[in-house]
Amino acid sequence: MVARMDVEAILRFIWEAREPHSPLPFLWMKIWMMGAGDSEFALRFHSVFATFLILPLAGVWVYGVTRKPLMGAMGIALVGMHPYIIWLAQDARPYGTLAFWGLFQSMILWRALRAGRPQRWIAYGLVSALALYYHYAMLFVLPLQGMLMLLLWRHRWRQWMLSAIGIGIIWAPGALLAYHALAPYRGTALQAPSPVDAAAQVLRVFTVGWTGDGWPSRLAVGGALILVGSAVFRLLRQSWKTGLWMIGHLSVPILATWLASQGRAVFAPHYMAAGLPFWVLLIALGGWGLSALRPSWLQAIPWWMLAVGFAQSLWHHYALPQYAKSPPMRELVSFLRQQVAPGDHILITFPDPVFPYYYRGDIPWSMLPATQPFRADEVQERLKELAQRHPRIWLLPVHLPSWPGSEEVERWLVRHADLLEAYSFGVLRLLAFRPLPWALRGMQRQEARWADGVELLGVRVEPNHPSQPGGVIRVSTAWRRWGAASQEHSVFVHLVDEGGRLVAQDDHPVGRGEYPPWMWGPDEVIFERFELRLPVEIPPGRYRLRMGRYNWETMIRVPVGNQDFIEIGAVDVQPQ
């Protein structure tokens, strides 16, 4: 959504909103969309492409260490089927590309150290500056590389310092943006887990991703630790510079993120993605580290342990909806496009750009609360205006602490409009409301005045066709205050057989105890919904619905006319 703006507006947004992501992904997306469009595939393509490039880089790196083509192929295969790399590759955000930059930038420096040619150091400086503009997390890597220069390659210290100065000059505007955005940023992830919990989470996610769990996940982590341990042992014995290089580039992004999370909620594995390829490379090198183990069949055990976790995680990722990476917004919007009709209005309660990306229909939509800080009077006036203009309002409620007031929107509609239907799409909900006066037109007029000052205006019973055992009867009701109504009473809706015996019921106050009658305005109409679940063993036949009001402490019913209940309809139950 930001990339749809012009370049000046993008830069203004990044500055004014203190956007915690680097500017380059937004600007690159702007250029990319000019030619590729903004389809879902196009938006995710740059992440797919960047993470795909990790495959050949991993093969080159592993082959360069072992000089064994089979080991290079193993590195490529592990990247290609790694659950967390596949997960990151589907992002429109730049976390998959962060993994690519972490490996690519490191390899450019590694080759500059080996060759010592000026053009290699120039390439290192340019690639590092580009990586920093792409994601601020790459800033963690540069101090590590400077320390490695001092410890292991002092004869290259001068070239590295010149490159670092060049990086600082090129990235000076980016450094200003980073400080402006990140200084007040408090984060949206976790804050300071214990070292043990932090290590456990990183090990699991870096090995099997977010979709691996249970004993297969633990088995895979165990296999990965065996392989990584054997790789580190052999690396430090054969080429301790290479070993320290890989261990440092793996551990520093993790350690830096954990230290930053001591004061901010920024602990999340995707912020550490620059170190992820090195974990995968060390796993791949595990076969090389275990090659001397006898009998040879023992070498296969950790690979089988890893394979079990990979298989489970990938199965979850591709086949089971409960492990979906994001809520099924596209499914919800597709359903909504089929259901909306002229005159409808769609209401969302959180400034999420995902909804307007997927929904591009003709039916108007708006967001409430529209601004922050939340002002209840402004939101209620807007809701009253919408209720007067639209015969049906579709609500997509998302309640998050970062956007206060969204609960009030749903609460107002539940009280002042007839809830026609509630649909679930994973963790998302979609509610259809019929506001006044259209709601009363769709109800059966049922005027009844109770002695406590409350009257019933209308009733709607669903389904309006024969029900089956185990089904649910929904009773929507509309109420108004006609007198003082100084007490709150519960309402019972009972389903009784021909002999008057109770079969099913739902009892609760109108307003669910949060909006008692003495708070209602003189002409305010309040809606309440009751649901009765039919017993599985209910015999077929005709049943009657009764309604009444009572004091929930004494169980004494409130008179309505000359009785203590009214009949509001009948329900036919057919054999199952």
XYZ file of C-alpha atoms in Angstrom:
576
model
C 0.000 0.000 0.000
C 2.885 2.370 0.742
C 4.529 1.525 -2.580
C 1.422 2.772 -4.414
C 2.325 6.330 -3.304
C 4.643 8.530 -5.306
C 8.300 8.599 -4.272
C 8.036 11.855 -2.324
C 5.025 10.546 -0.389
C 6.846 7.279 0.370
C 9.817 9.129 1.842
C 7.509 11.460 3.783
C 5.595 8.468 5.159
C 8.799 6.706 6.238
C 9.913 9.830 8.089
C 6.604 10.944 9.610
C 5.409 7.472 10.598
C 8.868 6.547 11.943
C 8.630 3.398 9.857
C 10.959 0.798 11.460
C 11.742 -0.865 8.110
C 14.441 0.421 5.803
C 13.378 2.578 2.835
C 14.807 0.525 -0.019
C 12.165 -2.265 -0.041
C 9.397 0.341 -0.423
C 11.196 2.155 -3.236
C 12.159 -1.066 -4.985
C 8.569 -2.288 -4.719
C 7.425 0.974 -6.324
C 9.714 0.404 -9.322
C 8.869 -3.311 -9.506
C 5.110 -2.713 -9.499
C 5.391 -0.374 -12.475
C 6.287 -3.328 -14.659
C 5.100 -6.402 -12.772
C 1.830 -5.095 -11.331
C 0.652 -5.696 -7.792
C -0.648 -9.248 -7.959
C 0.065 -11.444 -4.973
C 2.706 -13.327 -6.945
C 4.379 -10.088 -8.031
C 4.481 -8.681 -4.497
C 6.140 -11.799 -3.116
C 8.419 -12.435 -6.074
C 11.371 -10.384 -4.850
C 11.493 -12.416 -1.617
C 11.156 -15.670 -3.543
C 13.937 -14.656 -5.912
C 16.329 -13.465 -3.196
C 15.877 -16.578 -1.069
C 16.249 -18.732 -4.180
C 19.684 -17.177 -4.692
C 20.721 -18.621 -1.330
C 20.750 -22.066 -2.993
C 23.749 -21.531 -5.294
C 25.527 -19.398 -2.677
C 25.178 -22.227 -0.154
C 26.457 -24.756 -2.668
C 29.490 -22.620 -3.480
C 30.258 -22.029 0.203
C 30.003 -25.677 1.266
C 32.014 -26.831 -1.751
C 34.650 -24.194 -1.026
C 35.104 -25.567 2.499
C 35.027 -29.305 1.723
C 36.076 -29.468 -1.960
C 33.447 -32.210 -2.325
C 30.743 -31.723 -4.989
C 28.375 -34.015 -3.068
C 28.629 -31.792 0.000
C 27.935 -28.718 -2.135
C 24.823 -30.448 -3.464
C 23.818 -31.236 0.125
C 24.007 -27.534 0.981
C 21.776 -26.668 -1.972
C 19.276 -29.402 -1.070
C 19.044 -28.313 2.572
C 18.320 -24.708 1.626
C 15.767 -25.822 -0.962
C 13.720 -27.814 1.530
C 14.379 -25.814 4.691
C 10.950 -25.024 6.243
C 11.876 -21.620 7.651
C 13.559 -20.392 4.473
C 10.455 -21.446 2.517
C 8.327 -19.620 5.106
C 10.368 -16.412 4.742
C 10.398 -16.728 0.962
C 6.637 -16.119 0.901
C 6.902 -12.725 2.632
C 6.273 -9.448 0.888
C 8.319 -7.959 3.738
C 12.114 -8.141 3.534
C 12.952 -10.932 5.988
C 13.732 -13.547 3.352
C 15.915 -11.026 1.568
C 17.657 -10.329 4.896
C 18.759 -13.982 4.929
C 20.120 -13.544 1.400
C 22.001 -10.337 2.268
C 23.472 -11.963 5.383
C 25.098 -14.706 3.306
C 25.890 -12.677 0.173
C 27.537 -9.755 1.973
C 29.628 -12.166 4.039
C 30.780 -14.049 0.940
C 31.800 -10.797 -0.798
C 33.996 -9.892 2.191
C 35.395 -13.434 2.404
C 36.509 -13.254 -1.225
C 37.946 -9.774 -0.733
C 40.029 -11.114 2.147
C 41.323 -13.964 0.004
C 42.005 -11.964 -3.170
C 42.882 -8.555 -1.747
C 41.995 -6.794 -4.993
C 40.664 -3.222 -4.778
C 37.601 -4.048 -6.884
C 36.619 -6.772 -4.379
C 36.764 -4.253 -1.501
C 34.748 -1.736 -3.518
C 32.164 -4.459 -4.170
C 32.093 -5.243 -0.439
C 31.442 -1.595 0.429
C 28.679 -1.182 -2.133
C 26.950 -4.456 -1.255
C 27.134 -3.657 2.480
C 25.607 -0.203 1.990
C 22.871 -1.684 -0.203
C 22.152 -4.360 2.412
C 21.895 -1.710 5.154
C 19.428 0.281 3.075
C 17.457 -2.915 2.618
C 17.294 -3.881 6.302
C 18.650 -2.180 9.403
C 19.409 -5.550 11.038
C 22.493 -5.829 8.802
C 24.042 -3.190 11.063
C 24.736 -5.974 13.587
C 27.099 -7.692 11.145
C 29.579 -4.864 10.523
C 31.034 -4.654 14.083
C 31.471 -8.442 14.012
C 33.418 -8.207 10.771
C 35.588 -5.426 12.159
C 36.388 -7.559 15.198
C 37.249 -10.511 12.969
C 39.613 -8.253 11.003
C 41.439 -7.333 14.218
C 41.651 -10.913 15.451
C 42.273 -12.907 12.284
C 43.197 -10.638 9.340
C 45.169 -7.715 10.706
C 47.017 -7.400 7.439
C 43.658 -6.547 5.821
C 42.626 -4.033 8.492
C 43.479 -0.986 6.379
C 41.395 -2.143 3.395
C 38.479 -2.974 5.671
C 38.631 0.411 7.385
C 38.610 2.225 4.045
C 35.603 0.146 2.986
C 33.867 0.824 6.317
C 34.389 4.582 5.860
C 32.908 4.334 2.369
C 29.933 2.394 3.766
C 29.415 5.079 6.417
C 29.425 7.872 3.831
C 26.981 6.102 1.512
C 24.718 5.082 4.367
C 24.721 8.427 6.218
C 21.129 9.337 5.151
C 20.036 5.803 6.043
C 21.689 6.125 9.470
C 19.678 9.285 10.125
C 16.467 7.504 9.119
C 17.370 4.495 11.264
C 17.987 6.605 14.359
C 14.804 8.632 13.787
C 12.699 5.456 13.417
C 14.301 3.090 15.899
C 15.091 5.401 18.818
C 11.425 5.562 19.947
C 10.468 2.128 18.588
C 9.249 -0.232 21.303
C 8.643 -3.295 19.117
C 5.723 -5.643 18.516
C 7.340 -9.032 19.224
C 8.655 -10.516 22.509
C 10.669 -8.775 25.162
C 13.690 -10.409 26.803
C 12.934 -14.126 27.092
C 15.340 -16.000 29.343
C 18.525 -17.215 27.632
C 17.247 -20.806 27.782
C 13.849 -19.927 26.293
C 15.483 -17.717 23.664
C 17.891 -20.476 22.611
C 15.074 -23.057 22.501
C 12.916 -20.852 20.277
C 15.737 -19.985 17.880
C 16.863 -23.626 17.637
C 13.350 -24.790 16.813
C 12.533 -22.045 14.305
C 15.947 -22.105 12.608
C 15.615 -25.889 12.233
C 11.956 -26.638 11.424
C 10.357 -23.197 11.227
C 7.090 -22.161 12.853
C 5.170 -25.122 11.443
C 7.190 -27.847 13.202
C 6.124 -28.941 16.669
C 5.924 -31.854 19.101
C 8.400 -34.712 19.214
C 9.315 -34.516 15.470
C 10.488 -30.948 16.080
C 12.538 -31.960 19.126
C 13.980 -34.904 17.191
C 15.008 -32.627 14.321
C 16.628 -30.118 16.674
C 18.594 -32.965 18.251
C 19.775 -34.147 14.836
C 20.691 -30.601 13.818
C 22.724 -30.104 17.004
C 24.670 -33.304 16.329
C 25.408 -32.226 12.759
C 26.313 -28.647 13.690
C 28.476 -29.810 16.578
C 30.424 -32.207 14.356
C 30.809 -29.500 11.671
C 32.124 -26.938 14.170
C 34.557 -29.465 15.659
C 36.041 -30.333 12.271
C 36.052 -26.726 11.055
C 37.970 -25.497 14.096
C 40.490 -28.294 13.679
C 40.989 -27.831 9.934
C 40.428 -24.080 9.419
C 39.714 -22.227 12.613
C 39.362 -18.941 10.709
C 36.508 -20.415 8.667
C 34.971 -21.887 11.801
C 35.033 -18.596 13.718
C 33.742 -16.777 10.662
C 30.670 -19.016 10.378
C 30.013 -19.197 14.126
C 30.271 -15.415 14.427
C 27.919 -14.702 11.526
C 25.422 -17.149 13.007
C 25.567 -16.048 16.628
C 25.941 -12.252 16.436
C 22.508 -11.501 14.851
C 20.900 -13.765 17.463
C 22.824 -12.286 20.393
C 22.316 -8.686 19.216
C 18.547 -9.210 18.853
C 18.338 -10.768 22.314
C 20.291 -7.879 23.859
C 18.082 -5.345 22.082
C 15.010 -7.127 23.458
C 16.080 -6.336 27.021
C 14.405 -2.951 26.667
C 12.113 -3.442 23.659
C 9.732 -6.088 22.338
C 11.940 -7.034 19.387
C 12.833 -10.670 20.039
C 11.687 -12.543 16.939
C 13.582 -15.058 14.768
C 12.894 -13.154 11.553
C 14.979 -10.233 12.862
C 17.895 -12.710 13.091
C 17.478 -14.012 9.529
C 20.935 -12.734 8.522
C 22.386 -15.597 10.587
C 19.961 -18.273 9.353
C 21.953 -19.381 6.248
C 24.996 -20.091 8.426
C 22.953 -22.451 10.599
C 21.866 -24.304 7.460
C 25.445 -24.359 6.148
C 26.720 -25.835 9.405
C 24.036 -28.528 9.238
C 25.130 -29.323 5.669
C 28.762 -29.514 6.787
C 27.729 -31.994 9.479
C 28.033 -34.851 6.996
C 31.597 -33.796 6.351
C 32.209 -33.597 10.094
C 30.778 -37.092 10.684
C 32.540 -38.732 7.744
C 35.103 -40.414 10.003
C 32.442 -41.949 12.268
C 32.342 -45.776 12.265
C 30.333 -47.839 11.616
C 29.203 -45.691 8.698
C 25.483 -46.266 9.265
C 25.728 -44.123 12.411
C 26.346 -41.123 10.150
C 22.790 -41.414 8.809
C 21.023 -41.226 12.193
C 21.076 -37.411 12.642
C 20.001 -36.989 9.015
C 16.969 -39.188 9.623
C 16.176 -37.215 12.778
C 16.333 -34.014 10.763
C 14.257 -35.492 7.934
C 11.405 -36.401 10.300
C 11.139 -32.797 11.515
C 11.428 -31.347 8.011
C 8.728 -33.689 6.697
C 6.290 -32.846 9.481
C 6.895 -29.104 9.210
C 6.494 -29.021 5.426
C 3.354 -31.169 5.619
C 1.860 -28.771 8.146
C 2.873 -25.783 6.040
C 1.424 -27.003 2.760
C -1.539 -29.122 3.830
C -3.072 -27.992 7.149
C -4.942 -24.667 7.373
C -4.342 -24.288 11.122
C -0.638 -23.805 10.354
C -1.289 -21.125 7.753
C 1.225 -18.319 7.720
C -1.420 -15.587 7.874
C -5.177 -15.304 8.483
C -7.301 -16.333 5.472
C -8.150 -12.778 4.410
C -8.343 -13.680 0.729
C -10.937 -16.383 1.481
C -12.960 -13.973 3.634
C -12.892 -11.273 0.958
C -13.812 -13.750 -1.771
C -16.858 -14.804 0.275
C -17.719 -11.183 1.010
C -17.644 -10.227 -2.679
C -20.223 -12.948 -3.361
C -22.526 -11.873 -0.517
C -22.593 -8.070 -0.691
C -25.431 -6.262 -2.449
C -26.046 -2.656 -3.501
C -26.721 -0.521 -0.449
C -24.458 -2.549 1.832
C -21.511 -1.075 3.699
C -18.345 -2.803 4.909
C -16.723 -1.746 8.163
C -13.266 -2.700 9.439
C -11.904 -1.781 12.857
C -8.136 -1.725 12.351
C -5.860 0.051 9.824
C -4.682 -3.140 8.152
C -3.619 -2.687 4.504
C -4.326 -6.361 3.810
C -8.091 -5.863 3.537
C -8.060 -3.067 0.920
C -5.394 -4.984 -0.994
C -7.647 -8.020 -1.405
C -10.990 -6.221 -1.521
C -11.419 -4.172 -4.686
C -15.186 -4.314 -5.050
C -17.767 -1.600 -5.723
C -19.460 -1.733 -2.305
C -18.085 1.100 -0.125
C -16.075 0.399 2.995
C -14.703 2.465 5.846
C -12.733 2.091 9.064
C -13.789 2.859 12.627
C -12.184 4.165 14.742
C -10.826 6.231 11.856
C -8.196 8.004 13.953
C -6.483 7.855 17.298
C -6.827 8.770 20.106
C -10.201 7.019 20.254
C -13.216 9.251 20.826
C -16.379 7.333 21.653
C -18.783 10.167 20.763
C -17.354 10.578 17.250
C -17.443 6.832 16.581
C -21.048 6.533 17.819
C -22.188 9.424 15.621
C -20.554 7.795 12.606
C -22.202 4.449 13.427
C -25.623 6.101 13.747
C -25.092 7.743 10.368
C -24.165 4.434 8.729
C -27.133 2.688 10.378
C -29.519 5.258 8.898
C -28.116 4.945 5.374
C -27.371 1.236 4.848
C -29.784 -1.720 5.154
C -26.908 -4.099 5.880
C -23.518 -3.537 7.486
C -20.707 -6.090 7.246
C -18.238 -5.889 10.119
C -14.717 -7.304 10.090
C -13.701 -6.884 13.765
C -10.001 -6.986 14.647
C -9.272 -6.010 18.254
C -5.665 -5.090 18.993
C -4.238 -3.023 21.872
C -2.410 -0.816 19.382
C -5.748 0.512 18.033
C -8.104 1.187 20.990
C -11.850 1.505 20.474
C -12.404 -1.331 18.011
C -14.336 -3.293 20.647
C -16.763 -0.392 21.031
C -17.664 -0.575 17.342
C -18.662 -4.232 17.566
C -20.426 -3.670 20.902
C -22.524 -0.810 19.483
C -23.621 -2.807 16.432
C -24.495 -5.877 18.506
C -26.774 -3.683 20.657
C -28.304 -1.495 17.963
C -28.613 -3.796 14.943
C -29.943 -7.273 14.290
C -27.077 -9.749 13.969
C -28.051 -11.744 10.888
C -25.096 -14.124 10.731
C -21.581 -14.635 12.078
C -18.988 -16.312 9.853
C -15.576 -17.628 10.863
C -12.467 -17.726 8.679
C -9.711 -19.082 10.882
C -9.003 -16.401 13.472
C -11.010 -13.849 11.455
C -14.698 -13.160 11.939
C -17.225 -11.568 9.595
C -20.527 -10.309 11.047
C -23.598 -9.249 9.072
C -25.939 -6.728 10.751
C -29.353 -5.335 9.779
C -29.774 -1.858 11.352
C -32.999 -0.060 12.190
C -35.509 0.361 10.642
C -34.810 -2.503 8.222
C -34.331 -4.958 11.088
C -37.858 -4.498 12.449
C -39.304 -4.994 8.970
C -37.696 -8.440 8.854
C -39.056 -9.420 12.278
C -42.408 -10.716 13.399
C -44.165 -7.954 15.313
C -44.503 -9.121 18.892
C -45.557 -6.216 21.064
C -45.531 -7.198 24.734
C -45.027 -4.955 27.749
C -43.558 -6.304 30.979
C -44.342 -4.722 34.316
C -40.711 -3.713 34.867
C -40.895 -1.035 32.156
C -39.433 -2.981 29.203
C -41.286 -3.976 26.036
C -40.601 -6.418 23.205
C -41.008 -5.018 19.678
C -40.142 -7.898 17.366
C -38.850 -11.455 17.080
C -37.094 -13.402 14.350
C -36.665 -17.178 14.678
C -34.135 -19.090 12.579
C -34.107 -21.441 10.895
C -37.604 -20.903 9.533
C -37.726 -24.457 8.182
C -37.910 -27.781 10.060
C -34.906 -28.364 12.300
C -33.047 -31.550 13.106
C -31.886 -32.982 16.434
C -28.626 -31.362 17.554
C -29.315 -28.198 15.583
C -29.382 -24.633 16.883
C -32.435 -22.369 17.062
C -31.547 -18.668 16.912
C -33.995 -16.119 18.293
C -33.287 -12.455 17.517
C -35.244 -9.920 19.564
C -35.750 -6.126 19.633
C -36.475 -4.272 22.912
C -37.342 -0.804 24.103
C -37.938 0.879 27.421
C -41.483 2.143 28.043
C -41.205 2.956 31.729
C -38.642 3.650 34.431
C -37.012 0.193 34.113
C -35.022 0.663 37.310
C -34.110 -3.035 37.621
C -32.252 -5.431 35.373
C -33.938 -8.781 34.802
C -32.851 -11.854 32.904
C -34.752 -13.052 29.856
C -35.558 -16.718 29.317
C -36.291 -18.297 25.957
C -37.631 -21.812 26.492
C -38.463 -24.511 23.991
C -41.224 -26.738 25.377
C -43.065 -29.768 24.070
C -46.832 -30.155 23.780
C -47.035 -31.034 27.463
C -45.141 -27.887 28.498
C -41.962 -29.775 29.463
C -38.687 -27.864 28.967
C -36.562 -29.178 26.084
C -33.964 -26.406 25.495
C -33.316 -22.915 26.816
C -31.118 -19.817 26.779
C -31.302 -17.344 29.672
C -29.427 -14.052 29.980
C -30.152 -10.330 30.341
C -30.587 -8.042 27.356
C -27.218 -6.335 26.995
C -25.458 -9.264 28.684
C -25.252 -7.343 31.959
C -23.201 -4.524 30.391
C -26.063 -2.295 29.213
C -29.019 -2.483 31.649
C -32.422 -0.928 30.737
C -32.004 2.200 32.896
C -29.101 3.177 30.583
C -31.264 2.978 27.461
C -32.488 6.185 25.845
C -36.261 6.869 25.683
C -36.590 5.750 22.035
C -33.497 3.528 21.855
C -34.090 0.047 20.418
C -31.804 -2.681 21.737
C -31.269 -6.020 20.006
C -30.428 -9.289 21.723
C -29.831 -12.762 20.345
C -30.613 -16.095 21.997
C -29.439 -19.518 20.868
C -31.001 -22.829 21.859
C -29.274 -26.094 20.999
C -31.672 -28.976 20.384
C -30.877 -32.228 22.216
C -29.580 -34.996 19.995
C -32.275 -37.338 21.318
C -35.222 -34.930 20.851
C -38.259 -36.681 19.312
C -39.675 -35.277 16.071
C -42.731 -33.049 16.367
C -43.866 -29.481 16.981
C -42.445 -27.457 19.875
C -43.316 -24.021 21.200
C -41.072 -21.099 22.085
C -41.825 -19.165 25.258
C -40.239 -15.973 26.514
C -40.321 -14.225 29.871
C -38.383 -12.013 32.264
C -37.395 -12.832 35.825
C -35.315 -11.722 38.778
C -32.220 -13.904 38.578
C -31.676 -13.747 42.366
C -35.218 -14.698 43.491
C -36.275 -16.522 40.280
C -39.592 -14.627 40.453
C -40.997 -13.901 37.017
C -42.070 -10.411 35.905
C -45.732 -10.184 34.817
C -46.537 -9.504 31.169
C -50.220 -8.767 30.854
C -52.073 -11.440 32.791
C -49.292 -14.031 32.437
C -45.631 -14.506 33.307
C -44.551 -15.469 29.771
C -45.529 -15.064 26.120
C -45.358 -17.452 23.195
C -43.200 -16.182 20.336
C -43.400 -19.019 17.819
C -43.223 -22.706 17.058
C -40.419 -25.013 15.913
C -40.906 -28.175 13.883
C -38.320 -30.915 14.449
C -38.042 -33.608 11.811
C -36.356 -37.011 12.128
C -32.593 -37.010 11.603
